[in-house]
Coordinates of N, CA and C in Angstrom, one line a residue:
Q21 N 0.8 -1.2 0.0 CA 0.0 0.0 0.0 C 0.9 1.2 0.0
V22 N 0.6 2.2 -0.9 CA 1.3 3.4 -1.0 C 0.4 4.6 -0.5
Q23 N 0.9 5.3 0.4 CA 0.1 6.5 0.8 C 0.8 7.8 0.2
L24 N -0.1 8.6 -0.3 CA 0.3 9.9 -0.9 C -0.3 11.1 -0.2
V25 N 0.6 12.0 0.1 CA 0.1 13.2 0.8 C 0.5 14.5 0.1
E26 N -0.5 15.2 -0.3 CA -0.2 16.5 -1.1 C -0.1 17.7 -0.1
S27 N 0.6 18.7 -0.6 CA 0.7 20.0 0.1 C 0.9 21.1 -0.9
G28 N 0.8 22.3 -0.4 CA 1.1 23.4 -1.3 C 0.0 24.2 -1.9
G29 N -1.3 23.7 -1.7 CA -2.4 24.4 -2.3 C -2.7 25.7 -1.5
G30 N -3.6 26.5 -2.1 CA -3.9 27.8 -1.5 C -4.7 28.7 -2.4
V31 N -4.7 29.9 -2.0 CA -5.4 30.9 -2.8 C -4.4 31.9 -3.4
V32 N -4.6 32.1 -4.7 CA -3.6 33.0 -5.4 C -4.4 33.8 -6.5
Q33 N -3.9 34.9 -6.8 CA -4.5 35.8 -7.8 C -4.1 35.3 -9.2
A34 N -4.9 35.5 -10.1 CA -4.6 35.2 -11.5 C -3.3 35.7 -11.9
G35 N -2.5 34.9 -12.6 CA -1.2 35.3 -13.0 C -0.1 34.8 -12.0
G36 N -0.5 34.4 -10.8 CA 0.4 34.0 -9.8 C 0.9 32.6 -10.0
S37 N 1.7 32.1 -9.0 CA 2.3 30.8 -9.1 C 2.0 30.0 -7.7
L38 N 2.0 28.7 -7.8 CA 2.0 27.8 -6.7 C 2.8 26.6 -7.1
R39 N 3.4 26.0 -6.0 CA 4.1 24.7 -6.2 C 3.5 23.7 -5.3
L40 N 2.9 22.6 -5.9 CA 2.4 21.5 -5.1 C 3.4 20.5 -5.0
S41 N 3.3 19.8 -3.8 CA 4.2 18.7 -3.5 C 3.4 17.4 -3.2
C42 N 3.9 16.3 -3.5 CA 3.2 15.0 -3.1 C 4.3 14.1 -2.6
T43 N 4.2 13.6 -1.4 CA 5.2 12.7 -0.8 C 4.6 11.4 -0.7
A44 N 5.4 10.4 -1.1 CA 4.9 9.0 -1.0 C 5.6 8.2 0.1
S45 N 4.8 7.3 0.7 CA 5.3 6.4 1.8 C 5.7 5.1 1.2
T46 N 6.7 5.0 0.4 CA 7.1 3.7 -0.2 C 8.6 3.8 -0.5
R47 N 9.3 2.7 -0.2 CA 10.7 2.6 -0.5 C 11.0 2.4 -2.0
T48 N 9.9 2.1 -2.8 CA 10.1 1.9 -4.2 C 9.5 3.0 -5.0
F49 N 9.5 4.2 -4.5 CA 8.9 5.4 -5.2 C 9.5 5.5 -6.6
S50 N 10.8 5.3 -6.7 CA 11.4 5.5 -8.0 C 10.9 4.6 -9.1
S51 N 10.1 3.5 -8.7 CA 9.6 2.6 -9.7 C 8.2 3.0 -10.2
Y52 N 7.6 4.0 -9.6 CA 6.3 4.5 -10.0 C 6.2 5.6 -11.0
T53 N 5.3 5.5 -11.9 CA 4.9 6.7 -12.7 C 4.0 7.5 -11.8
M54 N 4.2 8.8 -11.8 CA 3.4 9.7 -11.0 C 2.6 10.7 -11.8
G55 N 1.4 10.9 -11.4 CA 0.5 11.9 -12.1 C -0.1 12.9 -11.2
W56 N -0.5 14.0 -11.8 CA -1.4 15.0 -11.1 C -2.7 15.1 -11.9
F57 N -3.8 15.1 -11.1 CA -5.1 15.3 -11.7 C -5.8 16.4 -10.9
R58 N -6.9 16.9 -11.4 CA -7.7 17.9 -10.7 C -9.2 17.7 -11.0
Q59 N -9.9 18.2 -10.0 CA -11.4 18.0 -10.1 C -12.1 19.1 -9.5
V60 N -13.2 19.6 -10.2 CA -14.1 20.6 -9.6 C -15.4 19.9 -9.3
P61 N -16.2 20.4 -8.4 CA -17.5 19.8 -8.1 C -18.4 19.7 -9.3
G62 N -18.9 18.5 -9.4 CA -19.8 18.2 -10.5 C -19.2 17.8 -11.8
K63 N -17.9 17.8 -11.9 CA -17.2 17.4 -13.1 C -16.3 16.2 -12.8
E64 N -15.9 15.5 -13.9 CA -15.0 14.3 -13.8 C -13.6 14.8 -13.5
R65 N -12.9 13.9 -12.8 CA -11.5 14.1 -12.6 C -10.7 14.3 -13.9
E66 N -9.8 15.3 -14.0 CA -9.2 15.7 -15.2 C -7.7 15.5 -15.1
F67 N -7.1 14.9 -16.1 CA -5.6 14.7 -16.1 C -4.9 16.1 -16.3
V68 N -3.8 16.2 -15.5 CA -3.0 17.5 -15.6 C -1.6 17.2 -16.2
A69 N -0.9 16.3 -15.5 CA 0.5 16.0 -15.9 C 0.9 14.6 -15.4
S70 N 1.9 14.1 -16.0 CA 2.4 12.8 -15.6 C 3.9 12.7 -15.9
I71 N 4.6 11.9 -15.1 CA 6.1 11.8 -15.3 C 6.4 10.3 -14.9
S72 N 7.2 9.8 -15.8 CA 7.6 8.4 -15.6 C 8.7 8.2 -14.6
W73 N 9.0 7.0 -14.2 CA 10.0 6.8 -13.2 C 11.4 7.2 -13.7
T74 N 11.6 7.2 -15.0 CA 12.9 7.6 -15.5 C 13.0 9.1 -15.7
R75 N 11.9 9.9 -15.4 CA 11.8 11.3 -15.6 C 12.1 11.8 -17.0
R76 N 12.0 10.9 -18.0 CA 12.3 11.3 -19.3 C 11.1 11.6 -20.2
T77 N 9.9 11.3 -19.6 CA 8.7 11.5 -20.4 C 7.6 12.2 -19.7
P78 N 7.8 13.5 -19.4 CA 6.7 14.2 -18.8 C 5.6 14.5 -19.9
Y79 N 4.4 14.5 -19.4 CA 3.3 14.6 -20.4 C 2.3 15.6 -19.7
Y80 N 1.7 16.5 -20.5 CA 0.8 17.5 -20.0 C -0.5 17.6 -20.8
A81 N -1.5 17.9 -20.1 CA -2.8 18.3 -20.7 C -2.5 19.6 -21.5
D82 N -3.2 19.7 -22.6 CA -3.1 20.9 -23.5 C -3.4 22.2 -22.7
S83 N -4.3 22.1 -21.8 CA -4.7 23.3 -21.0 C -3.7 23.8 -20.1
V84 N -2.7 23.0 -19.8 CA -1.6 23.5 -18.8 C -0.2 23.6 -19.5
K85 N -0.1 23.1 -20.7 CA 1.2 23.0 -21.4 C 1.8 24.4 -21.5
G86 N 3.1 24.5 -21.1 CA 3.7 25.8 -21.1 C 3.6 26.6 -19.9
R87 N 2.7 26.2 -19.0 CA 2.4 26.9 -17.7 C 2.8 26.1 -16.5
F88 N 2.6 24.8 -16.6 CA 2.8 23.9 -15.5 C 4.0 23.0 -15.8
T89 N 4.8 22.6 -14.7 CA 5.9 21.7 -14.9 C 5.9 20.7 -13.8
I90 N 5.9 19.4 -14.2 CA 6.0 18.3 -13.3 C 7.4 17.8 -13.2
S91 N 7.8 17.5 -11.9 CA 9.2 17.0 -11.7 C 9.1 16.1 -10.5
R92 N 10.2 15.4 -10.3 CA 10.3 14.5 -9.2 C 11.7 14.4 -8.6
D93 N 11.7 14.1 -7.3 CA 13.0 13.9 -6.6 C 12.9 12.5 -5.9
N94 N 13.4 11.5 -6.5 CA 13.3 10.2 -6.0 C 14.0 10.0 -4.7
A95 N 15.0 10.8 -4.4 CA 15.6 10.7 -3.1 C 14.7 11.1 -2.0
K96 N 13.8 12.0 -2.3 CA 12.8 12.5 -1.3 C 11.5 11.9 -1.4
N97 N 11.3 11.0 -2.3 CA 10.0 10.3 -2.5 C 8.9 11.4 -2.8
T98 N 9.2 12.4 -3.6 CA 8.3 13.5 -3.8 C 8.2 13.8 -5.3
V99 N 7.0 14.2 -5.7 CA 6.7 14.7 -7.0 C 6.2 16.1 -6.8
Y100 N 6.5 17.0 -7.7 CA 6.1 18.4 -7.7 C 5.3 18.8 -8.9
L101 N 4.5 19.8 -8.7 CA 3.8 20.4 -9.8 C 4.0 21.9 -9.6
Q102 N 4.8 22.5 -10.5 CA 5.0 23.9 -10.5 C 4.0 24.6 -11.4
M103 N 3.2 25.4 -10.9 CA 2.1 26.0 -11.6 C 2.3 27.5 -11.7
N104 N 2.5 28.0 -13.0 CA 2.8 29.4 -13.2 C 1.6 30.0 -14.1
N105 N 1.5 31.3 -14.0 CA 0.5 32.0 -14.8 C -0.9 31.4 -14.6
L106 N -1.2 31.2 -13.4 CA -2.5 30.6 -13.0 C -3.7 31.4 -13.5
R107 N -4.7 30.6 -13.8 CA -6.0 31.2 -14.3 C -7.1 30.8 -13.4
P108 N -8.2 31.6 -13.4 CA -9.3 31.2 -12.6 C -9.8 29.8 -12.9
E109 N -9.7 29.4 -14.2 CA -10.2 28.0 -14.6 C -9.3 26.9 -14.1
D110 N -8.2 27.2 -13.5 CA -7.3 26.2 -12.8 C -7.8 25.9 -11.4
T111 N -8.8 26.6 -10.9 CA -9.3 26.3 -9.6 C -9.9 24.9 -9.5
A112 N -9.4 24.1 -8.6 CA -9.8 22.7 -8.4 C -9.1 22.1 -7.2
V113 N -9.5 20.9 -6.9 CA -8.8 20.1 -6.0 C -7.8 19.3 -6.8
Y114 N -6.5 19.4 -6.4 CA -5.5 18.7 -7.1 C -5.0 17.5 -6.3
S115 N -4.9 16.4 -7.0 CA -4.5 15.1 -6.4 C -3.4 14.5 -7.2
C116 N -2.5 13.9 -6.4 CA -1.4 13.1 -7.1 C -1.8 11.6 -7.1
A117 N -1.2 10.9 -8.0 CA -1.5 9.5 -8.1 C -0.3 8.7 -8.6
A118 N -0.3 7.4 -8.3 CA 0.9 6.6 -8.6 C 0.4 5.3 -9.3
N119 N 1.3 4.9 -10.3 CA 1.0 3.6 -10.9 C 2.4 3.0 -11.3
L120 N 2.4 1.7 -11.4 CA 3.6 1.0 -11.8 C 3.8 0.8 -13.3
G121 N 2.8 1.3 -14.1 CA 2.9 1.3 -15.5 C 3.5 2.5 -16.1
G122 N 3.3 2.8 -17.3 CA 3.9 3.9 -18.0 C 3.1 5.1 -17.8
V123 N 3.5 6.2 -18.5 CA 2.8 7.5 -18.4 C 1.4 7.3 -19.0
S124 N 0.4 7.8 -18.3 CA -1.0 7.6 -18.7 C -1.8 8.8 -18.3
T125 N -2.8 9.1 -19.2 CA -3.7 10.2 -18.8 C -5.0 9.7 -18.2
G126 N -5.1 8.4 -18.1 CA -6.4 7.8 -17.6 C -6.4 7.6 -16.1
V127 N -7.5 8.0 -15.5 CA -7.7 7.8 -14.1 C -7.6 6.4 -13.7
S128 N -8.1 5.5 -14.5 CA -8.1 4.1 -14.1 C -6.8 3.4 -14.2
A129 N -5.8 4.1 -14.8 CA -4.4 3.5 -14.8 C -3.7 3.6 -13.5
Y130 N -4.2 4.5 -12.6 CA -3.5 4.8 -11.4 C -4.0 4.0 -10.2
D131 N -3.1 3.4 -9.4 CA -3.5 2.5 -8.3 C -3.7 3.2 -7.0
Y132 N -2.9 4.3 -6.8 CA -2.9 5.0 -5.5 C -3.2 6.4 -5.7
W133 N -3.9 7.0 -4.7 CA -4.3 8.4 -4.8 C -4.2 9.1 -3.5
G134 N -3.8 10.4 -3.6 CA -3.8 11.2 -2.4 C -5.1 11.8 -2.1
Q135 N -5.3 12.5 -1.0 CA -6.6 13.1 -0.6 C -6.8 14.4 -1.4
G136 N -5.8 15.0 -1.9 CA -6.0 16.2 -2.7 C -5.7 17.5 -1.9
T137 N -5.4 18.6 -2.6 CA -5.2 19.9 -2.0 C -5.9 20.9 -2.9
Q138 N -6.6 21.9 -2.2 CA -7.4 22.9 -2.9 C -6.5 24.0 -3.5
V139 N -6.7 24.3 -4.7 CA -6.1 25.4 -5.4 C -7.2 26.4 -5.8
T140 N -7.2 27.6 -5.4 CA -8.2 28.6 -5.8 C -7.5 29.8 -6.4
V141 N -7.9 30.1 -7.6 CA -7.3 31.2 -8.4 C -8.4 32.3 -8.5
S142 N -8.1 33.5 -7.9 CA -9.1 34.5 -8.0 C -8.8 35.5 -9.2
S143 N -9.8 36.0 -9.7 CA -9.6 36.9 -10.9 C -9.4 38.4 -10.5

């Protein structure tokens, strides 16, 4: 069982930045593909970004490409999501997820999920 704990959410004005962190409770963190997803009430969970265990294949949703950067520090069991030039439509609960497969945009591909952290972008 892998436990994931997110942090770094908050309230920011449009155009601002936030960095989310997700720390995993597993000694084999470096074996997992990690992803970030977001969800707003009444809508399905949406893929944001994913990074493989080799860190060579980051993948982004078109809506965040060029503004968000996913990275990982395997020595710290942590994956990050740097979010720049935030927009009101980025407001959501952001969750990290882990899977032992390759990079994927699908919710069902991920085996473990964090509780999420709220990001609110005011206009």
